[in-house]
Coordinates of C-alpha atoms in Angstrom, one line a residue:
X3 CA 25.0 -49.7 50.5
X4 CA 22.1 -49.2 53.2
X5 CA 20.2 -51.8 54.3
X6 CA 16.8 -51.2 56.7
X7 CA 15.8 -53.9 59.6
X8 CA 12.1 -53.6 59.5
X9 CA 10.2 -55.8 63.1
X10 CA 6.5 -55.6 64.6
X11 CA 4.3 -56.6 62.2
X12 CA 2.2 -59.1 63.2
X13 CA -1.5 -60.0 63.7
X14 CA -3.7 -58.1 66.0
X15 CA -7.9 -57.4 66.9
X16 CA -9.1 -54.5 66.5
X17 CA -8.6 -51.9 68.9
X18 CA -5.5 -53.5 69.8
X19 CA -1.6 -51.8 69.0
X20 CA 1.2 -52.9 67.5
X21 CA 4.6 -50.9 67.3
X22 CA 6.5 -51.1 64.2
X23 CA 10.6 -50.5 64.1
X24 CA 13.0 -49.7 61.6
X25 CA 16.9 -49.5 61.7
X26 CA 18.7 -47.9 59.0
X27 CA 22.3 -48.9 58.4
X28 CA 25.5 -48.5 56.3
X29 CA 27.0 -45.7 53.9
X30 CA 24.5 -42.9 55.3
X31 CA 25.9 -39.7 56.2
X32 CA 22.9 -38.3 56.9
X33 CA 19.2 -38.8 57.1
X34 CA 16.5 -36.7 55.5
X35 CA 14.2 -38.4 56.0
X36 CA 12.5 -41.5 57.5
X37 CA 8.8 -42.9 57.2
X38 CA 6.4 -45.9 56.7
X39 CA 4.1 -46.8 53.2
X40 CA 1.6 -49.0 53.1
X41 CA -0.5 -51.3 50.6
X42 CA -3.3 -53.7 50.2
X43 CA -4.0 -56.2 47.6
X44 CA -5.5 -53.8 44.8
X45 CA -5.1 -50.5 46.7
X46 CA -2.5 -48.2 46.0
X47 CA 0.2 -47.7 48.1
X48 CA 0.3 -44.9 50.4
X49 CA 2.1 -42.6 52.9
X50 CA 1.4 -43.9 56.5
X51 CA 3.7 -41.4 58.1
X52 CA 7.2 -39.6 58.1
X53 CA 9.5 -37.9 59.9
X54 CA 12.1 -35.1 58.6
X55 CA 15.3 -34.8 59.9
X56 CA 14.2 -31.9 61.4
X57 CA 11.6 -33.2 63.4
X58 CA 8.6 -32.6 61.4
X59 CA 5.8 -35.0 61.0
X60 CA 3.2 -35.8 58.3
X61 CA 0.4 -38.4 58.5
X62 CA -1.9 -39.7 56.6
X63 CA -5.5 -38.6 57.4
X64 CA -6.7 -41.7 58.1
X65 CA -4.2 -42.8 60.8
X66 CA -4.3 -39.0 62.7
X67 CA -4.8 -39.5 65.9
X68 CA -4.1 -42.8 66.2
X69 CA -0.2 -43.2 64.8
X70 CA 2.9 -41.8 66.1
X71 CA 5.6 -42.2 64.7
X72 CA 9.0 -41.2 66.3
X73 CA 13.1 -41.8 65.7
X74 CA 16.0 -41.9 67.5
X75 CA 18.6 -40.0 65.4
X76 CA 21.6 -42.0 67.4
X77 CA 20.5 -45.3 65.5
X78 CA 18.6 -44.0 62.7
X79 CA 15.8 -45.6 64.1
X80 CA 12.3 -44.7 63.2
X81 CA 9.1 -46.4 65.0
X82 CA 5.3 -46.1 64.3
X83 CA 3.1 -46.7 67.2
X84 CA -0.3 -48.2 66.0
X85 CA -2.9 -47.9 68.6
X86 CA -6.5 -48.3 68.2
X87 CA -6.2 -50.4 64.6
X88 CA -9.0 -51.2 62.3
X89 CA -9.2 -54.0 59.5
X90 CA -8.5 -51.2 57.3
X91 CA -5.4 -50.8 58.4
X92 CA -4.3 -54.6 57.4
X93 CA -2.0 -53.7 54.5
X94 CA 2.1 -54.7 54.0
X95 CA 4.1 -52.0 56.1
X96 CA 7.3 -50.9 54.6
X97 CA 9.7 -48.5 55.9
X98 CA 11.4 -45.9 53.5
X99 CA 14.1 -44.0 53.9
X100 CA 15.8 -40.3 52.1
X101 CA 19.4 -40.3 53.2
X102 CA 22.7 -38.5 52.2
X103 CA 25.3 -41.4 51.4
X104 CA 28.8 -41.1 52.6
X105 CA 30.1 -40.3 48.8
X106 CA 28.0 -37.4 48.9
X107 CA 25.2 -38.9 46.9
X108 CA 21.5 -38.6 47.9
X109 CA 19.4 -41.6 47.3
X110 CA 16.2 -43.7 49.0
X111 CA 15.7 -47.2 49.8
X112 CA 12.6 -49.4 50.6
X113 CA 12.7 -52.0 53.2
X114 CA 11.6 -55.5 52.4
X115 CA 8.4 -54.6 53.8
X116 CA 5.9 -56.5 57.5
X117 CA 2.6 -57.5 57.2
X118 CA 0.0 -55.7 59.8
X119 CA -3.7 -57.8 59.7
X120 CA -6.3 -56.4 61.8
X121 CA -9.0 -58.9 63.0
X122 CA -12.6 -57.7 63.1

């Protein structure tokens, strides 16, 4: 079983940061990879940003530039700095990850999801 420990949400102005965290833990052998979705009430959900196991990055176009996102392999630990938010960012934030499970099994697994609002 995995479980993900998603923190940093919160409620922010504009222009302002916030850095979200998220711990992966149990039967994972191996990650392939780790990244954060979001959605707004009647939007469709969408990739924020990932990160491979190899090291490569994607990002959505509307967050290049302004989002990093980052992990530290030892904890399979991902984070997504925010910096220079917009209302349009307000959305719920969960964290996804692509894993290889100790039987030898792939599978993926959504976190429970944190709110980001962004205050005009």
């Amino acid at each position: 079983q995995v479980q993900l420990v998603e923190s940093g949400g919160g409620l922010v102005q504009a222009g302002g940061s916030l850095r979200l965290s998220c711990a992966a833990s149990g039967s994972i052998f191996s990650i392939n990879s780790m990244g954060w979705y979001r959605q707004a009430p009647g939007k469709q959900r969408e990739l924020v940003a990932a990160v491979t196991s190899g090291g490569s990055t994607n990002y959505a176009d509307s967050v290049k530039g302004r989002f990093t996102i980052s992990r530290v392999d030892a904890k399979n630990t991902v984070y997504l700095q925010m910096n220079s938010l917009k209302p349009e960012d307000t959305a719920a934030y969960s964290c996804h990850v692509d894993y290889w499970a100790l039987s030898g099994s792939r599978g993926t697994y959504w976190g429970q999801g944190t709110q980001v609002t962004v205050s005009s």
